Amino acid sequence: MNKIVALTPSIEPLSFPPLTDLTPSMANGEYAKARFLLSGREPGDELRALAALSQRLTRVQLNGFLADKDVPERLWMAAELCGIVDRHDADTVQNIISAACDAAAADPYERKDLEGPAGEAPIKATPYLWRSPETLPQRDWLYGHLLVRKFLSATVAPGGVGKSGLVTAETLAQTSGKPLLGIKPAQPLRVWLWNLEDPQEETARRIQAAALHFGLSADDIADRLFVDSGRDQRLVIATAIRNGAVIVRPVVEGLIAEIKARQIDVIVIDPFVSCHEASENDNGAMDMIAKEWAAVADRGNCAVQLVHHTRKLSGTETEVTVESARGAKALTDACRVVRAINRMSEKEAQDSGADNPRLHFRAFNDKANLAPPADKSDWFKIESVRLGNGPDGLGDSVGVVIPGNGRPRSATSPRTICSACRGQSPGVNGGRAPVRRAGLATRSPMCSASTWPIWPVRRR
């Protein structure tokens, strides 16, 4: 009698394409086929396959794919449906998945596969090449000592103080190449302003109000300004996973490609909290995200400015500094320049004669690794500008940030300030009156004030 032998089809070991060749559709395919990849294996082989698949899917997620997937849960369900949990106890299966995921987290890029012949390590020390100091390229400062090409900067401020208005005015100064706030860029810059909170039309109101106040036209900006809203186009470069956070690699690569294609000089992210989904108090996650933005600056050959909120200040804290930034300190540690913004205090208002201190604020570089420390603050004022977009001819009122003066009144002599500066006699400096042009009041050529407010011609 012939014996009937059941033939089991041969199951090949798991193999996957290199992570560098992976696409989103390929990653989703591997995730979806988890159960199929584990089915039909011998009891001894199925545990090895489960460990290999656990490492693979974890690495795929750590490299920016499957950001919205629960990989451990998927692996457990696949093992359960394949009968692996029944043939082996649940603790064994859980321990294998956990250990494999941890091993992949420690080696997310499969560095063991990058070794050269005979196990040669890919890391090598580079001998230093001695160079004459005068031959070294200068740092490429783009806007004062705030923005420098290939580096990361941050602005830290409480809510409602005027930081978005300040960034808007600075953006117009950078794209026009004009010293609207007292700083003149070396040349007109190409700027990408990305407000991740407000709708596009609100950013447009700020831009047009500032342009109206400063007398700018479309020709001043040309094709150098790019503006996006997080409501229309999300920008999330990192997302949370069970054990921390992971960079969303396709988003970062797409961002860098667009920066290069548009030849962007400066990109502004406002606010920083909206560009990631990680815990702000996680130092490891914040360090990873900040260094990723620094990599964007380096690879995109641009300056990156992150606009960040302060934490809730205690009653004894009267000054916003770099230490006031919300969340983990790793963020500001990774920035080369950090600017702090403070609203005018009641005492400063009394000393300077300001009517409403809430309309005045000052900024200073509290952390300046690449330049000498700032020895004074720059003062700004919020001026209300009507857009003229209403039936009454006035329309929306938009706060525009202009240069201000928060110094004590005794610090400036009336004999050296022209009549463009409020509160001074029209006869100062030989009776030269301020020139009013395109809605602007400009200072007299003889004015020696280092900071002076620009007062707009009010519409009748």
mmCIF file of N, CA and C in Angstrom, residues 16-115:
data_model
loop_
_atom_site.group_PDB
_atom_site.id
_atom_site.type_symbol
_atom_site.label_atom_id
_atom_site.label_comp_id
_atom_site.label_asym_id
_atom_site.label_seq_id
_atom_site.Cartn_x
_atom_site.Cartn_y
_atom_site.Cartn_z
ATOM 1 N N PHE A 16 13.841 41.590 2.501
ATOM 2 C CA PHE A 16 13.219 42.881 2.229
ATOM 3 C C PHE A 16 14.171 43.750 1.426
ATOM 4 N N PRO A 17 13.641 44.685 0.668
ATOM 5 C CA PRO A 17 14.511 45.622 -0.055
ATOM 6 C C PRO A 17 15.194 46.581 0.920
ATOM 7 N N PRO A 18 16.298 47.186 0.527
ATOM 8 C CA PRO A 18 16.980 48.137 1.428
ATOM 9 C C PRO A 18 16.047 49.287 1.808
ATOM 10 N N LEU A 19 16.259 49.797 3.000
ATOM 11 C CA LEU A 19 15.437 50.918 3.461
ATOM 12 C C LEU A 19 15.576 52.140 2.547
ATOM 13 N N THR A 20 16.748 52.283 1.939
ATOM 14 C CA THR A 20 16.965 53.441 1.066
ATOM 15 C C THR A 20 16.124 53.380 -0.199
ATOM 16 N N ASP A 21 15.653 52.188 -0.568
ATOM 17 C CA ASP A 21 14.838 52.028 -1.780
ATOM 18 C C ASP A 21 13.347 52.021 -1.479
ATOM 19 N N LEU A 22 12.994 52.145 -0.214
ATOM 20 C CA LEU A 22 11.601 51.995 0.190
ATOM 21 C C LEU A 22 10.758 53.192 -0.232
ATOM 22 N N THR A 23 9.507 52.926 -0.608
ATOM 23 C CA THR A 23 8.531 53.967 -0.917
ATOM 24 C C THR A 23 7.344 53.807 0.030
ATOM 25 N N PRO A 24 6.487 54.835 0.180
ATOM 26 C CA PRO A 24 5.327 54.690 1.063
ATOM 27 C C PRO A 24 4.436 53.506 0.713
ATOM 28 N N SER A 25 4.217 53.259 -0.574
ATOM 29 C CA SER A 25 3.356 52.138 -0.961
ATOM 30 C C SER A 25 4.002 50.797 -0.614
ATOM 31 N N MET A 26 5.322 50.694 -0.767
ATOM 32 C CA MET A 26 6.023 49.460 -0.404
ATOM 33 C C MET A 26 5.944 49.228 1.103
ATOM 34 N N ALA A 27 6.106 50.300 1.886
ATOM 35 C CA ALA A 27 6.035 50.178 3.347
ATOM 36 C C ALA A 27 4.650 49.729 3.781
ATOM 37 N N ASN A 28 3.605 50.318 3.201
ATOM 38 C CA ASN A 28 2.241 49.912 3.542
ATOM 39 C C ASN A 28 1.980 48.473 3.132
ATOM 40 N N GLY A 29 2.594 48.061 2.035
ATOM 41 C CA GLY A 29 2.433 46.666 1.599
ATOM 42 C C GLY A 29 3.041 45.684 2.586
ATOM 43 N N GLU A 30 4.230 45.980 3.092
ATOM 44 C CA GLU A 30 4.867 45.108 4.080
ATOM 45 C C GLU A 30 4.033 45.036 5.350
ATOM 46 N N TYR A 31 3.480 46.181 5.739
ATOM 47 C CA TYR A 31 2.636 46.221 6.942
ATOM 48 C C TYR A 31 1.379 45.386 6.741
ATOM 49 N N ALA A 32 0.755 45.513 5.571
ATOM 50 C CA ALA A 32 -0.495 44.798 5.306
ATOM 51 C C ALA A 32 -0.280 43.289 5.195
ATOM 52 N N LYS A 33 0.905 42.869 4.742
ATOM 53 C CA LYS A 33 1.168 41.434 4.516
ATOM 54 C C LYS A 33 1.809 40.754 5.716
ATOM 55 N N ALA A 34 1.744 41.358 6.881
ATOM 56 C CA ALA A 34 2.401 40.777 8.058
ATOM 57 C C ALA A 34 1.918 39.357 8.335
ATOM 58 N N ARG A 35 0.603 39.142 8.287
ATOM 59 C CA ARG A 35 0.059 37.811 8.559
ATOM 60 C C ARG A 35 0.520 36.822 7.503
ATOM 61 N N PHE A 36 0.497 37.239 6.236
ATOM 62 C CA PHE A 36 0.910 36.350 5.142
ATOM 63 C C PHE A 36 2.373 35.952 5.281
ATOM 64 N N LEU A 37 3.226 36.886 5.697
ATOM 65 C CA LEU A 37 4.654 36.604 5.808
ATOM 66 C C LEU A 37 4.974 35.620 6.929
ATOM 67 N N LEU A 38 4.066 35.495 7.898
ATOM 68 C CA LEU A 38 4.300 34.573 9.018
ATOM 69 C C LEU A 38 3.612 33.230 8.838
ATOM 70 N N SER A 39 2.698 33.111 7.905
ATOM 71 C CA SER A 39 1.886 31.896 7.753
ATOM 72 C C SER A 39 2.683 30.736 7.165
ATOM 73 N N GLY A 40 2.298 29.496 7.582
ATOM 74 C CA GLY A 40 2.816 28.273 6.973
ATOM 75 C C GLY A 40 4.222 27.908 7.336
ATOM 76 N N ARG A 41 4.770 28.461 8.389
ATOM 77 C CA ARG A 41 6.155 28.180 8.761
ATOM 78 C C ARG A 41 6.221 27.116 9.859
ATOM 79 N N GLU A 42 7.367 26.464 9.923
ATOM 80 C CA GLU A 42 7.603 25.477 10.979
ATOM 81 C C GLU A 42 7.642 26.184 12.334
ATOM 82 N N PRO A 43 7.264 25.462 13.409
ATOM 83 C CA PRO A 43 7.234 26.104 14.733
ATOM 84 C C PRO A 43 8.535 26.782 15.123
ATOM 85 N N GLY A 44 9.658 26.201 14.783
ATOM 86 C CA GLY A 44 10.935 26.821 15.135
ATOM 87 C C GLY A 44 11.237 28.027 14.271
ATOM 88 N N ASP A 45 10.842 27.966 13.014
ATOM 89 C CA ASP A 45 11.143 29.039 12.083
ATOM 90 C C ASP A 45 10.208 30.242 12.250
ATOM 91 N N GLU A 46 8.981 29.983 12.715
ATOM 92 C CA GLU A 46 8.014 31.078 12.778
ATOM 93 C C GLU A 46 8.402 32.130 13.831
ATOM 94 N N LEU A 47 9.074 31.707 14.896
ATOM 95 C CA LEU A 47 9.524 32.674 15.897
ATOM 96 C C LEU A 47 10.665 33.530 15.349
ATOM 97 N N ARG A 48 11.567 32.911 14.583
ATOM 98 C CA ARG A 48 12.637 33.689 13.948
ATOM 99 C C ARG A 48 12.056 34.680 12.938
ATOM 100 N N ALA A 49 11.043 34.223 12.187
ATOM 101 C CA ALA A 49 10.399 35.106 11.208
ATOM 102 C C ALA A 49 9.676 36.260 11.911
ATOM 103 N N LEU A 50 9.042 35.971 13.062
ATOM 104 C CA LEU A 50 8.360 37.009 13.815
ATOM 105 C C LEU A 50 9.354 38.064 14.302
ATOM 106 N N ALA A 51 10.518 37.628 14.774
ATOM 107 C CA ALA A 51 11.543 38.571 15.235
ATOM 108 C C ALA A 51 12.055 39.417 14.074
ATOM 109 N N ALA A 52 12.302 38.763 12.913
ATOM 110 C CA ALA A 52 12.810 39.500 11.752
ATOM 111 C C ALA A 52 11.777 40.519 11.254
ATOM 112 N N LEU A 53 10.494 40.107 11.216
ATOM 113 C CA LEU A 53 9.448 41.011 10.758
ATOM 114 C C LEU A 53 9.261 42.167 11.739
ATOM 115 N N SER A 54 9.380 41.888 13.037
ATOM 116 C CA SER A 54 9.258 42.937 14.051
ATOM 117 C C SER A 54 10.347 43.994 13.877
ATOM 118 N N GLN A 55 11.579 43.544 13.649
ATOM 119 C CA GLN A 55 12.674 44.488 13.432
ATOM 120 C C GLN A 55 12.461 45.292 12.156
ATOM 121 N N ARG A 56 12.009 44.612 11.098
ATOM 122 C CA ARG A 56 11.830 45.299 9.826
ATOM 123 C C ARG A 56 10.770 46.400 9.914
ATOM 124 N N LEU A 57 9.597 46.079 10.423
ATOM 125 C CA LEU A 57 8.525 47.069 10.476
ATOM 126 C C LEU A 57 8.856 48.213 11.428
ATOM 127 N N THR A 58 9.600 47.918 12.492
ATOM 128 C CA THR A 58 10.022 48.988 13.400
ATOM 129 C C THR A 58 10.984 49.934 12.702
ATOM 130 N N ARG A 59 11.943 49.377 11.962
ATOM 131 C CA ARG A 59 12.884 50.224 11.228
ATOM 132 C C ARG A 59 12.172 51.043 10.158
ATOM 133 N N VAL A 60 11.209 50.432 9.488
ATOM 134 C CA VAL A 60 10.442 51.154 8.472
ATOM 135 C C VAL A 60 9.760 52.367 9.106
ATOM 136 N N GLN A 61 9.173 52.171 10.295
ATOM 137 C CA GLN A 61 8.499 53.273 10.973
ATOM 138 C C GLN A 61 9.493 54.328 11.442
ATOM 139 N N LEU A 62 10.628 53.915 11.949
ATOM 140 C CA LEU A 62 11.634 54.868 12.429
ATOM 141 C C LEU A 62 12.265 55.671 11.297
ATOM 142 N N ASN A 63 12.092 55.211 10.061
ATOM 143 C CA ASN A 63 12.615 55.940 8.913
ATOM 144 C C ASN A 63 11.539 56.762 8.215
ATOM 145 N N GLY A 64 10.449 57.057 8.936
ATOM 146 C CA GLY A 64 9.469 58.010 8.450
ATOM 147 C C GLY A 64 8.266 57.439 7.758
ATOM 148 N N PHE A 65 8.121 56.110 7.712
ATOM 149 C CA PHE A 65 6.955 55.485 7.106
ATOM 150 C C PHE A 65 6.050 54.919 8.208
ATOM 151 N N LEU A 66 4.833 54.579 7.844
ATOM 152 C CA LEU A 66 3.880 53.955 8.795
ATOM 153 C C LEU A 66 3.710 54.817 10.047
ATOM 154 N N ALA A 67 3.732 56.144 9.888
ATOM 155 C CA ALA A 67 3.687 57.038 11.045
ATOM 156 C C ALA A 67 2.393 56.891 11.834
ATOM 157 N N ASP A 68 1.303 56.541 11.160
ATOM 158 C CA ASP A 68 0.011 56.437 11.835
ATOM 159 C C ASP A 68 -0.353 54.999 12.193
ATOM 160 N N LYS A 69 0.620 54.095 12.159
ATOM 161 C CA LYS A 69 0.352 52.676 12.409
ATOM 162 C C LYS A 69 0.883 52.246 13.776
ATOM 163 N N ASP A 70 0.191 51.275 14.380
ATOM 164 C CA ASP A 70 0.639 50.673 15.636
ATOM 165 C C ASP A 70 1.316 49.349 15.288
ATOM 166 N N VAL A 71 2.619 49.397 15.098
ATOM 167 C CA VAL A 71 3.363 48.226 14.627
ATOM 168 C C VAL A 71 3.302 47.059 15.608
ATOM 169 N N PRO A 72 3.571 47.251 16.922
ATOM 170 C CA PRO A 72 3.498 46.111 17.841
ATOM 171 C C PRO A 72 2.120 45.442 17.853
ATOM 172 N N GLU A 73 1.062 46.247 17.789
ATOM 173 C CA GLU A 73 -0.288 45.678 17.785
ATOM 174 C C GLU A 73 -0.517 44.860 16.522
ATOM 175 N N ARG A 74 -0.034 45.353 15.387
ATOM 176 C CA ARG A 74 -0.181 44.621 14.124
ATOM 177 C C ARG A 74 0.555 43.290 14.178
ATOM 178 N N LEU A 75 1.763 43.299 14.734
ATOM 179 C CA LEU A 75 2.547 42.069 14.841
ATOM 180 C C LEU A 75 1.853 41.049 15.751
ATOM 181 N N TRP A 76 1.297 41.520 16.855
ATOM 182 C CA TRP A 76 0.602 40.618 17.769
ATOM 183 C C TRP A 76 -0.624 39.995 17.092
ATOM 184 N N MET A 77 -1.390 40.790 16.371
ATOM 185 C CA MET A 77 -2.575 40.256 15.681
ATOM 186 C C MET A 77 -2.178 39.231 14.623
ATOM 187 N N ALA A 78 -1.088 39.517 13.888
ATOM 188 C CA ALA A 78 -0.629 38.575 12.870
ATOM 189 C C ALA A 78 -0.195 37.260 13.506
ATOM 190 N N ALA A 79 0.529 37.350 14.619
ATOM 191 C CA ALA A 79 0.967 36.133 15.311
ATOM 192 C C ALA A 79 -0.220 35.353 15.857
ATOM 193 N N GLU A 80 -1.228 36.060 16.314
ATOM 194 C CA GLU A 80 -2.418 35.400 16.854
ATOM 195 C C GLU A 80 -3.204 34.710 15.756
ATOM 196 N N LEU A 81 -3.399 35.355 14.625
ATOM 197 C CA LEU A 81 -4.169 34.789 13.522
ATOM 198 C C LEU A 81 -3.453 33.608 12.876
ATOM 199 N N CYS A 82 -2.119 33.611 12.940
ATOM 200 C CA CYS A 82 -1.338 32.509 12.365
ATOM 201 C C CYS A 82 -1.203 31.329 13.320
ATOM 202 N N GLY A 83 -1.728 31.443 14.534
ATOM 203 C CA GLY A 83 -1.641 30.369 15.509
ATOM 204 C C GLY A 83 -0.344 30.339 16.282
ATOM 205 N N ILE A 84 0.526 31.329 16.096
ATOM 206 C CA ILE A 84 1.816 31.340 16.780
ATOM 207 C C ILE A 84 1.618 31.510 18.285
ATOM 208 N N VAL A 85 0.645 32.330 18.668
ATOM 209 C CA VAL A 85 0.379 32.536 20.090
ATOM 210 C C VAL A 85 -0.139 31.256 20.729
ATOM 211 N N ASP A 86 -0.936 30.449 19.977
ATOM 212 C CA ASP A 86 -1.454 29.188 20.514
ATOM 213 C C ASP A 86 -0.351 28.151 20.658
ATOM 214 N N ARG A 87 0.579 28.112 19.699
ATOM 215 C CA ARG A 87 1.636 27.097 19.737
ATOM 216 C C ARG A 87 2.743 27.452 20.721
ATOM 217 N N HIS A 88 2.865 28.722 21.029
ATOM 218 C CA HIS A 88 3.850 29.195 22.000
ATOM 219 C C HIS A 88 3.084 30.061 23.001
ATOM 220 N N ASP A 89 3.529 30.132 24.197
ATOM 221 C CA ASP A 89 2.765 30.904 25.173
ATOM 222 C C ASP A 89 2.833 32.403 24.847
ATOM 223 N N ALA A 90 1.825 33.131 25.323
ATOM 224 C CA ALA A 90 1.680 34.541 24.992
ATOM 225 C C ALA A 90 2.877 35.356 25.457
ATOM 226 N N ASP A 91 3.436 35.022 26.627
ATOM 227 C CA ASP A 91 4.583 35.784 27.137
ATOM 228 C C ASP A 91 5.786 35.667 26.214
ATOM 229 N N THR A 92 5.990 34.456 25.669
ATOM 230 C CA THR A 92 7.115 34.251 24.761
ATOM 231 C C THR A 92 6.981 35.115 23.519
ATOM 232 N N VAL A 93 5.791 35.117 22.940
ATOM 233 C CA VAL A 93 5.546 35.916 21.733
ATOM 234 C C VAL A 93 5.726 37.404 22.030
ATOM 235 N N GLN A 94 5.177 37.846 23.159
ATOM 236 C CA GLN A 94 5.285 39.258 23.516
ATOM 237 C C GLN A 94 6.733 39.660 23.743
ATOM 238 N N ASN A 95 7.505 38.785 24.407
ATOM 239 C CA ASN A 95 8.915 39.091 24.659
ATOM 240 C C ASN A 95 9.716 39.162 23.366
ATOM 241 N N ILE A 96 9.409 38.284 22.413
ATOM 242 C CA ILE A 96 10.119 38.296 21.129
ATOM 243 C C ILE A 96 9.842 39.594 20.378
ATOM 244 N N ILE A 97 8.578 40.000 20.340
ATOM 245 C CA ILE A 97 8.218 41.242 19.644
ATOM 246 C C ILE A 97 8.893 42.436 20.302
ATOM 247 N N SER A 98 8.830 42.512 21.628
ATOM 248 C CA SER A 98 9.413 43.639 22.345
ATOM 249 C C SER A 98 10.923 43.718 22.158
ATOM 250 N N ALA A 99 11.594 42.565 22.293
ATOM 251 C CA ALA A 99 13.052 42.545 22.155
ATOM 252 C C ALA A 99 13.468 42.925 20.739
ATOM 253 N N ALA A 100 12.737 42.444 19.746
ATOM 254 C CA ALA A 100 13.075 42.757 18.358
ATOM 255 C C ALA A 100 12.855 44.238 18.065
ATOM 256 N N CYS A 101 11.773 44.784 18.580
ATOM 257 C CA CYS A 101 11.501 46.211 18.370
ATOM 258 C C CYS A 101 12.565 47.074 19.038
ATOM 259 N N ASP A 102 12.988 46.694 20.231
ATOM 260 C CA ASP A 102 14.035 47.443 20.930
ATOM 261 C C ASP A 102 15.360 47.371 20.179
ATOM 262 N N ALA A 103 15.672 46.199 19.638
ATOM 263 C CA ALA A 103 16.920 46.044 18.881
ATOM 264 C C ALA A 103 16.902 46.910 17.629
ATOM 265 N N ALA A 104 15.750 46.984 16.967
ATOM 266 C CA ALA A 104 15.640 47.819 15.770
ATOM 267 C C ALA A 104 15.735 49.291 16.118
ATOM 268 N N ALA A 105 15.167 49.672 17.268
ATOM 269 C CA ALA A 105 15.239 51.073 17.694
ATOM 270 C C ALA A 105 16.685 51.495 17.963
ATOM 271 N N ALA A 106 17.508 50.554 18.440
ATOM 272 C CA ALA A 106 18.919 50.844 18.691
ATOM 273 C C ALA A 106 19.734 50.873 17.401
ATOM 274 N N ASP A 107 19.201 50.308 16.329
ATOM 275 C CA ASP A 107 19.898 50.253 15.050
ATOM 276 C C ASP A 107 18.894 50.549 13.934
ATOM 277 N N PRO A 108 18.330 51.777 13.904
ATOM 278 C CA PRO A 108 17.228 52.074 12.991
ATOM 279 C C PRO A 108 17.595 52.092 11.521
ATOM 280 N N TYR A 109 18.875 52.253 11.197
ATOM 281 C CA TYR A 109 19.272 52.367 9.795
ATOM 282 C C TYR A 109 20.022 51.138 9.298
ATOM 283 N N GLU A 110 19.947 50.036 10.051
ATOM 284 C CA GLU A 110 20.613 48.795 9.669
ATOM 285 C C GLU A 110 22.102 49.044 9.415
ATOM 286 N N ARG A 111 22.739 49.687 10.396
ATOM 287 C CA ARG A 111 24.144 50.056 10.225
ATOM 288 C C ARG A 111 25.036 48.848 10.018
ATOM 289 N N LYS A 112 24.605 47.711 10.511
ATOM 290 C CA LYS A 112 25.433 46.518 10.332
ATOM 291 C C LYS A 112 25.552 46.141 8.862
ATOM 292 N N ASP A 113 24.571 46.598 8.044
ATOM 293 C CA ASP A 113 24.627 46.309 6.622
ATOM 294 C C ASP A 113 25.505 47.301 5.866
ATOM 295 N N LEU A 114 25.976 48.343 6.564
ATOM 296 C CA LEU A 114 26.780 49.359 5.914
ATOM 297 C C LEU A 114 28.276 49.104 6.086
ATOM 298 N N GLU A 115 28.634 48.033 6.785
ATOM 299 C CA GLU A 115 30.043 47.752 7.029
ATOM 300 C C GLU A 115 30.750 47.389 5.731
#
